[in-house]
Amino acid sequence: MVKIAPSLLSADFAKLGEEAAEIKAAGAEYLHFDVMDGIFVPNISIGIPVLKSLRKATDMFIDVHLMIDRPVRYVEQFCSAGADLVNFHVEADSEEGILEAIRMAKKLGKKTGVTVKPATPAEAILPFLGEVDLVLVMTVEPGFGGQSFMYDQLPKIKRIRELIDSNGANVELEVDGGVDAKTAALVIEAGADVLVAGSAVFGKADRAAAVEDIRNSVKE
Ligand code: DX5
Ligand code: ZN
């Protein structure tokens, strides 16, 4: 069964604790927390103090997606603020910088992931595959919720599934961007284990139905 990771980016920031409780009750497995710095992506979202508050409000597994330049500078702070897993974009620093960030998070007892933007080839994950617990494939340009799913990323999702399997690695494959009850079936078929969904969950009044509709998506 695929895991569902609702993205808080589309939640009501005035009541994040209640939103988290609702998606937990809805049966979602991860809580996806999008961090943007206005440099790596052309938008600014939420950061360390918000994560700290949210950590007190929920015991859900928090999957932090760092869309920030040179994340090694802030990895310790996100870890101590309460991340369970920290995702680093491979484009955000040199290979050494990303490896250093991954190792720092692991030393602090956290799970880690590497993330690729749509234009980044599948093979870019290879230097990190032996180190991480998860690979996150973006199916929109990072920066905003509510964008349309990029169907041209499906072959890359399949390729990364093969790379993970042929390396015998115990690594989850997560997909983020434009995933809804319609596109989820294609993402699942391509080999994803974890589906991030922002607007397709928080844009619906009934969050439990929204989570189940994505999980049980069937190809049209
Ligand atoms: C985009 C974020 C996503 C976003 C997904 O930069 O990384 O997590 O919230 O939103 P939807 O599901 O609406 O595309
Ligand atoms: Zn995200």
Coordinates of N, CA and C and ligand atoms in Angstrom, one line a residue:
M1 N 0.8 -1.2 0.0 CA 0.0 0.0 0.0 C 0.9 1.3 0.0
V2 N 0.6 2.2 -0.9 CA 1.3 3.4 -0.9 C 1.0 4.3 0.3
K3 N 2.0 5.1 0.7 CA 1.9 6.0 1.8 C 1.4 7.4 1.3
I4 N 0.6 8.1 2.0 CA 0.2 9.4 1.6 C 0.8 10.5 2.5
A5 N 1.4 11.5 1.9 CA 2.1 12.6 2.7 C 1.4 13.9 2.3
P6 N 0.4 14.3 3.0 CA -0.2 15.6 2.7 C 0.8 16.7 2.9
S7 N 0.8 17.7 2.0 CA 1.7 18.8 2.1 C 1.0 20.0 2.7
L8 N 1.6 20.4 3.9 CA 1.0 21.5 4.6 C 1.0 22.8 3.9
L9 N 1.7 22.9 2.8 CA 1.8 24.2 2.0 C 0.4 24.6 1.7
S10 N -0.5 23.7 1.4 CA -1.9 24.1 1.1 C -2.9 24.1 2.3
A11 N -2.3 24.0 3.5 CA -3.2 24.0 4.7 C -3.4 25.5 5.1
D12 N -4.2 25.6 6.1 CA -4.5 27.0 6.7 C -3.4 27.2 7.8
F13 N -2.5 28.1 7.5 CA -1.3 28.3 8.4 C -1.8 28.9 9.7
A14 N -3.0 29.4 9.8 CA -3.5 29.9 11.1 C -3.9 28.8 12.1
K15 N -4.0 27.6 11.5 CA -4.4 26.5 12.4 C -3.7 25.2 12.0
L16 N -2.4 25.2 12.0 CA -1.6 24.1 11.5 C -1.8 22.9 12.4
G17 N -2.0 23.1 13.7 CA -2.1 21.9 14.6 C -3.4 21.2 14.3
E18 N -4.5 21.9 14.1 CA -5.8 21.2 13.7 C -5.7 20.5 12.4
E19 N -5.0 21.2 11.4 CA -4.9 20.6 10.1 C -4.1 19.3 10.2
A20 N -3.0 19.3 11.0 CA -2.2 18.1 11.2 C -3.1 17.0 11.9
A21 N -3.9 17.3 12.8 CA -4.7 16.3 13.5 C -5.7 15.7 12.5
E22 N -6.2 16.6 11.6 CA -7.2 16.1 10.7 C -6.6 15.1 9.7
I23 N -5.4 15.4 9.2 CA -4.8 14.4 8.3 C -4.3 13.2 8.9
K24 N -4.0 13.3 10.2 CA -3.6 12.0 11.0 C -4.9 11.2 11.1
A25 N -6.0 11.8 11.5 CA -7.2 11.0 11.6 C -7.7 10.5 10.2
A26 N -7.3 11.2 9.2 CA -7.6 10.7 7.8 C -6.8 9.5 7.4
G27 N -5.8 9.1 8.2 CA -5.0 7.9 7.9 C -3.7 8.2 7.1
A28 N -3.3 9.5 6.9 CA -2.1 9.8 6.2 C -0.9 9.3 7.0
E29 N 0.1 8.9 6.3 CA 1.3 8.3 7.0 C 2.4 9.3 7.3
Y30 N 2.6 10.3 6.4 CA 3.6 11.3 6.6 C 3.0 12.7 6.6
L31 N 3.7 13.6 7.2 CA 3.3 15.0 7.1 C 4.4 15.7 6.3
H32 N 4.1 16.3 5.1 CA 5.1 16.9 4.3 C 5.2 18.4 4.6
F33 N 6.4 18.8 4.9 CA 6.7 20.2 5.4 C 7.6 20.9 4.4
D34 N 7.1 21.8 3.6 CA 7.8 22.5 2.5 C 8.5 23.8 3.0
V35 N 9.8 23.8 2.9 CA 10.6 24.9 3.3 C 11.2 25.6 2.1
M36 N 10.9 26.9 1.9 CA 11.4 27.7 0.8 C 12.1 28.9 1.2
D37 N 13.2 29.3 0.5 CA 14.0 30.4 1.0 C 14.0 31.6 0.1
G38 N 13.3 31.6 -1.0 CA 13.2 32.7 -1.9 C 14.5 32.8 -2.8
I39 N 15.4 31.9 -2.7 CA 16.7 31.9 -3.5 C 16.7 30.6 -4.3
F40 N 16.6 29.5 -3.7 CA 16.6 28.2 -4.4 C 15.3 28.1 -5.2
V41 N 14.2 28.6 -4.7 CA 12.9 28.7 -5.4 C 12.4 30.1 -5.3
P42 N 11.5 30.5 -6.2 CA 11.0 31.9 -6.2 C 9.8 32.0 -5.3
N43 N 9.9 31.6 -4.0 CA 8.8 31.7 -3.1 C 9.4 31.5 -1.7
I44 N 8.7 32.0 -0.7 CA 9.2 31.8 0.7 C 8.0 31.2 1.5
S45 N 8.3 30.2 2.3 CA 7.1 29.5 3.0 C 7.4 29.5 4.4
I46 N 7.6 28.4 5.0 CA 7.7 28.3 6.5 C 9.1 27.7 6.8
G47 N 9.5 27.8 8.1 CA 10.8 27.4 8.5 C 10.9 26.8 9.9
I48 N 12.0 27.1 10.5 CA 12.4 26.4 11.8 C 11.4 26.7 12.9
P49 N 11.0 27.9 13.2 CA 10.1 28.1 14.4 C 8.7 27.4 14.2
V50 N 8.3 27.4 12.9 CA 7.0 26.8 12.6 C 7.1 25.3 12.8
L51 N 8.2 24.7 12.4 CA 8.4 23.3 12.6 C 8.4 22.9 14.1
K52 N 9.1 23.8 14.8 CA 9.2 23.6 16.3 C 7.8 23.5 16.9
S53 N 6.9 24.5 16.6 CA 5.6 24.5 17.1 C 4.8 23.3 16.7
L54 N 4.9 23.0 15.4 CA 4.2 21.9 14.9 C 4.6 20.5 15.5
R55 N 5.9 20.4 15.8 CA 6.4 19.2 16.5 C 5.7 19.0 17.8
K56 N 5.3 20.1 18.5 CA 4.6 20.0 19.8 C 3.2 19.6 19.6
A57 N 2.6 19.9 18.4 CA 1.2 19.7 18.2 C 0.9 18.3 17.6
T58 N 1.9 17.6 17.0 CA 1.6 16.3 16.4 C 2.7 15.3 16.6
D59 N 2.3 14.0 16.6 CA 3.3 13.0 16.7 C 3.5 12.3 15.3
M60 N 2.9 12.9 14.3 CA 3.1 12.3 13.0 C 4.5 12.4 12.5
F61 N 4.9 11.5 11.5 CA 6.2 11.5 10.9 C 6.3 12.7 10.0
I62 N 7.2 13.6 10.3 CA 7.3 14.8 9.5 C 8.5 14.7 8.6
D63 N 8.1 14.8 7.3 CA 9.0 14.7 6.1 C 9.3 16.2 5.7
V64 N 10.5 16.6 6.0 CA 10.8 18.0 5.7 C 11.5 18.1 4.3
H65 N 10.9 18.9 3.4 CA 11.4 19.1 2.0 C 12.1 20.5 2.0
L66 N 13.4 20.4 2.0 CA 14.2 21.7 2.0 C 14.4 22.2 0.6
M67 N 13.7 23.3 0.3 CA 14.0 23.9 -1.0 C 14.8 25.2 -0.7
I68 N 16.0 25.0 -0.2 CA 16.8 26.1 0.2 C 18.2 25.9 -0.3
D69 N 18.9 27.0 -0.6 CA 20.3 27.0 -1.1 C 21.2 26.5 0.0
R70 N 22.2 25.6 -0.3 CA 23.2 25.1 0.6 C 22.6 24.7 2.0
P71 N 21.7 23.6 2.0 CA 21.0 23.2 3.2 C 21.9 22.8 4.4
V72 N 23.2 22.5 4.1 CA 24.1 22.1 5.2 C 24.1 23.2 6.2
R73 N 23.9 24.4 5.9 CA 23.9 25.5 6.8 C 22.8 25.4 7.9
Y74 N 21.7 24.8 7.6 CA 20.6 24.8 8.5 C 20.1 23.4 8.9
V75 N 20.9 22.4 8.5 CA 20.4 21.0 8.8 C 20.2 20.7 10.2
E76 N 21.2 21.2 11.1 CA 21.1 20.9 12.5 C 19.9 21.5 13.1
Q77 N 19.6 22.7 12.7 CA 18.4 23.4 13.2 C 17.1 22.7 12.9
F78 N 17.0 22.3 11.6 CA 15.8 21.5 11.2 C 15.7 20.2 12.0
C79 N 16.8 19.6 12.2 CA 16.8 18.3 13.0 C 16.3 18.6 14.4
S80 N 16.9 19.5 15.0 CA 16.5 19.7 16.4 C 15.1 20.3 16.6
A81 N 14.6 21.0 15.5 CA 13.2 21.5 15.6 C 12.2 20.4 15.4
G82 N 12.6 19.2 15.0 CA 11.7 18.1 15.1 C 11.4 17.3 13.8
A83 N 12.3 17.5 12.8 CA 12.1 16.7 11.6 C 12.3 15.3 11.9
D84 N 11.6 14.4 11.2 CA 11.9 12.9 11.2 C 12.7 12.5 10.0
L85 N 12.5 13.2 8.9 CA 13.2 12.9 7.7 C 13.5 14.2 7.0
V86 N 14.7 14.4 6.6 CA 15.1 15.7 5.9 C 15.5 15.4 4.4
N87 N 14.8 16.1 3.5 CA 15.0 15.9 2.1 C 15.9 17.1 1.6
F88 N 17.0 16.7 0.9 CA 17.9 17.7 0.3 C 17.9 17.7 -1.2
H89 N 17.7 18.8 -1.8 CA 17.8 18.9 -3.3 C 19.2 18.7 -3.8
V90 N 19.4 17.8 -4.7 CA 20.8 17.6 -5.2 C 21.3 18.8 -6.0
E91 N 20.4 19.7 -6.4 CA 20.8 20.9 -7.1 C 21.2 22.1 -6.2
A92 N 21.0 21.9 -4.9 CA 21.2 23.0 -3.9 C 22.6 23.2 -3.5
D93 N 23.5 22.3 -3.8 CA 24.9 22.5 -3.4 C 25.8 21.5 -4.2
S94 N 27.1 21.5 -3.9 CA 28.0 20.5 -4.5 C 27.7 19.2 -4.0
E95 N 28.2 18.1 -4.6 CA 28.0 16.8 -4.1 C 28.5 16.6 -2.7
E96 N 29.7 17.3 -2.4 CA 30.2 17.2 -1.1 C 29.3 17.9 0.0
G97 N 28.8 19.0 -0.4 CA 27.9 19.8 0.5 C 26.6 19.0 0.8
I98 N 26.1 18.3 -0.2 CA 24.9 17.5 0.1 C 25.2 16.3 0.9
L99 N 26.3 15.6 0.6 CA 26.7 14.5 1.4 C 27.0 14.9 2.9
E100 N 27.6 16.0 3.1 CA 27.8 16.5 4.4 C 26.5 16.7 5.2
A101 N 25.5 17.3 4.5 CA 24.2 17.6 5.1 C 23.6 16.2 5.4
I102 N 23.6 15.3 4.5 CA 23.0 14.0 4.8 C 23.6 13.3 6.0
R103 N 25.0 13.4 6.1 CA 25.7 12.7 7.2 C 25.4 13.4 8.5
M104 N 25.2 14.7 8.5 CA 24.9 15.5 9.7 C 23.5 15.0 10.2
A105 N 22.6 15.0 9.3 CA 21.2 14.6 9.7 C 21.2 13.2 10.3
K106 N 22.0 12.3 9.6 CA 22.0 10.9 10.1 C 22.6 10.8 11.5
K107 N 23.6 11.6 11.7 CA 24.3 11.6 13.0 C 23.4 12.0 14.1
L108 N 22.4 12.9 13.7 CA 21.4 13.4 14.7 C 20.2 12.4 14.8
G109 N 20.4 11.3 14.2 CA 19.3 10.2 14.3 C 18.1 10.4 13.4
K110 N 18.3 11.2 12.3 CA 17.2 11.4 11.4 C 17.3 10.6 10.1
K111 N 16.2 10.3 9.5 CA 16.2 9.8 8.2 C 16.5 10.9 7.2
T112 N 16.9 10.4 6.0 CA 17.3 11.4 5.0 C 16.8 11.1 3.6
G113 N 16.7 12.1 2.8 CA 16.3 11.9 1.4 C 17.0 12.8 0.5
V114 N 17.1 12.4 -0.8 CA 17.6 13.4 -1.8 C 16.5 13.6 -2.8
T115 N 16.4 14.8 -3.3 CA 15.3 15.3 -4.2 C 15.9 15.8 -5.5
V116 N 15.1 15.5 -6.6 CA 15.5 16.0 -7.9 C 14.4 16.8 -8.5
K117 N 14.8 18.0 -9.1 CA 13.9 18.8 -9.9 C 13.6 18.2 -11.2
P118 N 12.5 18.6 -11.9 CA 12.1 18.0 -13.2 C 13.3 17.9 -14.2
A119 N 14.1 18.9 -14.3 CA 15.2 18.9 -15.4 C 16.4 18.0 -15.0
T120 N 16.4 17.6 -13.7 CA 17.6 16.8 -13.3 C 17.5 15.3 -13.6
P121 N 18.5 14.7 -14.2 CA 18.4 13.3 -14.7 C 18.4 12.4 -13.5
A122 N 17.8 11.2 -13.7 CA 17.7 10.2 -12.7 C 19.0 9.8 -12.1
E123 N 20.0 9.8 -12.9 CA 21.4 9.3 -12.5 C 22.0 10.3 -11.4
A124 N 21.5 11.5 -11.3 CA 22.0 12.4 -10.3 C 21.9 11.9 -8.9
I125 N 21.0 10.9 -8.7 CA 20.8 10.4 -7.3 C 21.9 9.4 -6.9
L126 N 22.6 8.9 -7.9 CA 23.5 7.8 -7.7 C 24.6 8.0 -6.6
P127 N 25.2 9.2 -6.5 CA 26.2 9.4 -5.5 C 25.6 9.3 -4.1
F128 N 24.3 9.4 -4.0 CA 23.7 9.5 -2.6 C 22.9 8.2 -2.3
L129 N 22.7 7.4 -3.2 CA 21.8 6.2 -3.1 C 22.1 5.3 -1.9
G130 N 23.4 5.2 -1.7 CA 23.9 4.3 -0.6 C 23.7 4.9 0.8
E131 N 23.4 6.2 0.8 CA 23.4 6.9 2.1 C 21.9 7.2 2.6
V132 N 21.0 7.3 1.7 CA 19.7 7.9 2.1 C 18.6 6.8 2.3
D133 N 17.5 7.3 2.9 CA 16.3 6.4 3.1 C 15.2 6.6 2.1
L134 N 15.3 7.7 1.3 CA 14.2 8.1 0.4 C 14.8 8.9 -0.8
V135 N 14.2 8.7 -1.9 CA 14.4 9.6 -3.1 C 13.1 10.3 -3.4
L136 N 13.1 11.6 -3.5 CA 11.9 12.4 -3.9 C 12.1 13.0 -5.3
V137 N 11.1 12.6 -6.1 CA 11.1 13.1 -7.5 C 10.0 14.2 -7.6
M138 N 10.4 15.4 -8.1 CA 9.4 16.5 -8.3 C 8.7 16.3 -9.6
T139 N 7.4 16.5 -9.6 CA 6.6 16.4 -10.8 C 6.0 17.7 -11.1
V140 N 6.5 18.8 -10.5 CA 6.2 20.2 -10.9 C 7.6 20.9 -10.6
E141 N 7.7 22.1 -11.1 CA 8.8 23.0 -10.7 C 8.6 23.4 -9.2
P142 N 9.6 23.1 -8.3 CA 9.3 23.4 -6.9 C 9.1 24.9 -6.7
G143 N 8.3 25.2 -5.7 CA 8.0 26.6 -5.4 C 6.6 26.9 -5.1
F144 N 5.7 26.2 -5.7 CA 4.3 26.5 -5.5 C 3.4 25.3 -5.4
G145 N 2.3 25.3 -4.7 CA 1.3 24.2 -4.7 C 0.4 24.5 -5.8
G146 N -0.5 23.5 -6.1 CA -1.6 23.7 -7.0 C -1.2 23.7 -8.5
Q147 N 0.0 23.3 -8.9 CA 0.4 23.3 -10.3 C 0.0 21.9 -10.9
S148 N 0.1 21.9 -12.3 CA -0.3 20.7 -13.0 C 0.8 19.6 -13.0
F149 N 0.4 18.4 -12.8 CA 1.4 17.3 -12.9 C 2.1 17.2 -14.2
M150 N 3.4 17.0 -14.1 CA 4.2 16.9 -15.4 C 4.3 15.4 -15.8
Y151 N 3.5 15.1 -16.7 CA 3.5 13.7 -17.2 C 4.9 13.2 -17.7
D152 N 5.7 14.2 -18.2 CA 7.0 13.8 -18.8 C 8.0 13.3 -17.8
Q153 N 7.6 13.4 -16.5 CA 8.5 12.8 -15.4 C 8.2 11.4 -15.1
L154 N 7.2 10.8 -15.7 CA 6.9 9.4 -15.4 C 8.0 8.4 -15.8
P155 N 8.7 8.6 -17.0 CA 9.8 7.7 -17.3 C 10.9 7.8 -16.2
K156 N 11.1 9.0 -15.7 CA 12.2 9.2 -14.7 C 11.9 8.5 -13.4
I157 N 10.6 8.6 -13.1 CA 10.2 7.8 -11.8 C 10.5 6.3 -12.0
K158 N 10.1 5.8 -13.2 CA 10.4 4.4 -13.5 C 11.9 4.1 -13.4
R159 N 12.6 5.0 -14.0 CA 14.1 4.8 -14.0 C 14.7 4.8 -12.6
I160 N 14.2 5.7 -11.8 CA 14.7 5.7 -10.4 C 14.3 4.5 -9.6
R161 N 13.1 4.0 -9.9 CA 12.6 2.8 -9.3 C 13.6 1.6 -9.6
E162 N 14.0 1.6 -10.9 CA 15.0 0.6 -11.3 C 16.3 0.7 -10.6
L163 N 16.8 2.0 -10.5 CA 18.1 2.3 -9.9 C 18.0 1.8 -8.4
I164 N 16.9 2.1 -7.8 CA 16.8 1.7 -6.3 C 16.8 0.2 -6.2
D165 N 16.0 -0.4 -7.1 CA 15.9 -1.9 -7.0 C 17.2 -2.6 -7.4
S166 N 17.9 -2.1 -8.4 CA 19.1 -2.8 -8.8 C 20.2 -2.5 -7.8
N167 N 20.1 -1.5 -7.0 CA 21.1 -1.3 -6.0 C 20.8 -2.0 -4.7
G168 N 19.7 -2.7 -4.8 CA 19.2 -3.5 -3.6 C 19.0 -2.6 -2.4
A169 N 18.8 -1.4 -2.6 CA 18.7 -0.5 -1.5 C 17.3 -0.4 -0.9
N170 N 17.2 -0.3 0.4 CA 15.9 -0.2 1.1 C 15.6 1.3 1.2
V171 N 15.2 1.8 0.0 CA 14.9 3.3 -0.1 C 13.5 3.5 -0.7
E172 N 12.8 4.4 0.0 CA 11.5 4.7 -0.5 C 11.5 5.7 -1.6
L173 N 10.6 5.6 -2.6 CA 10.5 6.5 -3.7 C 9.2 7.4 -3.5
E174 N 9.5 8.7 -3.3 CA 8.4 9.6 -3.1 C 8.2 10.6 -4.3
V175 N 7.0 10.9 -4.6 CA 6.7 11.8 -5.7 C 5.9 13.0 -5.2
D176 N 6.2 14.2 -5.7 CA 5.7 15.5 -5.2 C 5.4 16.4 -6.3
G177 N 4.1 16.8 -6.4 CA 3.7 17.9 -7.3 C 2.6 17.4 -8.2
G178 N 1.4 18.1 -8.1 CA 0.3 17.8 -9.0 C -0.3 16.4 -8.8
V179 N 0.0 15.7 -7.7 CA -0.6 14.4 -7.5 C -2.0 14.5 -6.9
D180 N -3.0 13.9 -7.6 CA -4.3 13.9 -7.1 C -5.0 12.5 -7.4
A181 N -6.3 12.4 -7.2 CA -6.9 11.1 -7.4 C -6.8 10.6 -8.8
K182 N -6.5 11.5 -9.7 CA -6.4 11.1 -11.1 C -5.0 10.7 -11.5
T183 N -4.0 11.5 -11.1 CA -2.6 11.3 -11.5 C -2.0 10.2 -10.6
A184 N -2.5 10.0 -9.4 CA -1.8 9.1 -8.5 C -1.7 7.7 -9.1
A185 N -2.7 7.2 -9.8 CA -2.6 5.9 -10.4 C -1.3 5.7 -11.3
L186 N -1.0 6.7 -12.0 CA 0.2 6.7 -12.9 C 1.5 6.7 -12.1
V187 N 1.5 7.4 -11.0 CA 2.7 7.5 -10.2 C 2.9 6.2 -9.5
I188 N 1.8 5.6 -9.0 CA 1.9 4.3 -8.3 C 2.4 3.2 -9.3
E189 N 1.8 3.3 -10.5 CA 2.2 2.3 -11.6 C 3.7 2.5 -11.9
A190 N 4.2 3.7 -11.9 CA 5.6 4.0 -12.2 C 6.5 3.5 -11.0
G191 N 6.0 3.2 -9.9 CA 6.8 2.6 -8.8 C 6.9 3.4 -7.6
A192 N 6.1 4.4 -7.4 CA 6.3 5.3 -6.2 C 5.8 4.5 -4.9
D193 N 6.4 4.9 -3.8 CA 6.0 4.3 -2.5 C 5.2 5.3 -1.7
V194 N 5.6 6.6 -1.9 CA 5.0 7.7 -1.0 C 4.5 8.8 -2.0
L195 N 3.3 9.2 -1.8 CA 2.7 10.3 -2.6 C 2.5 11.5 -1.8
V196 N 3.1 12.6 -2.2 CA 2.8 13.9 -1.6 C 1.6 14.5 -2.3
A197 N 0.7 15.1 -1.5 CA -0.4 15.8 -2.1 C -0.8 17.0 -1.3
G198 N -0.8 18.2 -1.9 CA -1.1 19.4 -1.2 C -2.6 19.8 -1.4
S199 N -2.8 20.4 -2.6 CA -4.1 20.9 -2.9 C -5.2 19.8 -3.0
A200 N -4.7 18.6 -3.4 CA -5.7 17.5 -3.5 C -6.2 17.0 -2.2
V201 N -5.5 17.4 -1.1 CA -6.0 17.0 0.3 C -6.6 18.2 1.0
F202 N -5.8 19.3 1.1 CA -6.2 20.4 1.9 C -7.3 21.3 1.1
G203 N -7.4 21.1 -0.2 CA -8.4 21.8 -1.0 C -9.8 21.1 -0.9
K204 N -9.8 20.0 -0.2 CA -11.1 19.2 0.0 C -11.6 19.4 1.4
A205 N -12.9 19.5 1.6 CA -13.5 19.6 2.9 C -13.3 18.3 3.7
D206 N -13.5 17.1 3.0 CA -13.4 15.8 3.6 C -12.0 15.3 3.4
R207 N -11.1 15.5 4.3 CA -9.7 15.1 4.2 C -9.5 13.5 4.1
A208 N -10.3 12.8 4.9 CA -10.2 11.4 4.9 C -10.6 10.8 3.5
A209 N -11.7 11.3 2.9 CA -12.1 10.9 1.6 C -11.0 11.2 0.6
A210 N -10.4 12.4 0.7 CA -9.4 12.9 -0.2 C -8.2 11.9 -0.2
V211 N -7.7 11.6 1.1 CA -6.6 10.7 1.2 C -6.9 9.3 0.6
E212 N -8.1 8.8 0.9 CA -8.4 7.5 0.3 C -8.6 7.5 -1.2
D213 N -9.1 8.6 -1.7 CA -9.3 8.7 -3.2 C -7.9 8.7 -3.9
I214 N -6.9 9.3 -3.3 CA -5.6 9.3 -3.9 C -5.0 7.9 -3.7
R215 N -5.1 7.3 -2.6 CA -4.5 6.0 -2.3 C -5.1 4.9 -3.3
N216 N -6.4 5.1 -3.5 CA -7.1 4.0 -4.3 C -7.3 4.5 -5.8
S217 N -6.5 5.4 -6.2 CA -6.6 5.9 -7.6 C -6.5 4.8 -8.6
V218 N -7.4 4.8 -9.6 CA -7.2 3.8 -10.7 C -7.1 4.5 -12.0
K219 N -6.3 3.9 -12.8 CA -6.0 4.5 -14.2 C -7.3 4.6 -15.0
E220 N -7.4 5.7 -15.6 CA -8.6 5.9 -16.5 C -8.4 5.3 -17.8
Ligands
DX5_1 C1 6.0 22.4 -4.3 C2 6.0 21.6 -3.0 C3 4.9 20.6 -3.0 C4 3.5 21.2 -3.1 C5 2.7 20.2 -3.7 O1 7.2 23.1 -4.4 O2 7.2 20.9 -2.9 O3 5.0 19.8 -1.8 O4 3.0 21.6 -1.9 O5 1.4 20.8 -3.9 P1 0.4 20.1 -4.9 O6 0.1 18.7 -4.4 O7 -0.8 21.1 -4.8 O8 1.0 20.1 -6.3
ZN2 ZN 7.3 19.3 -1.3

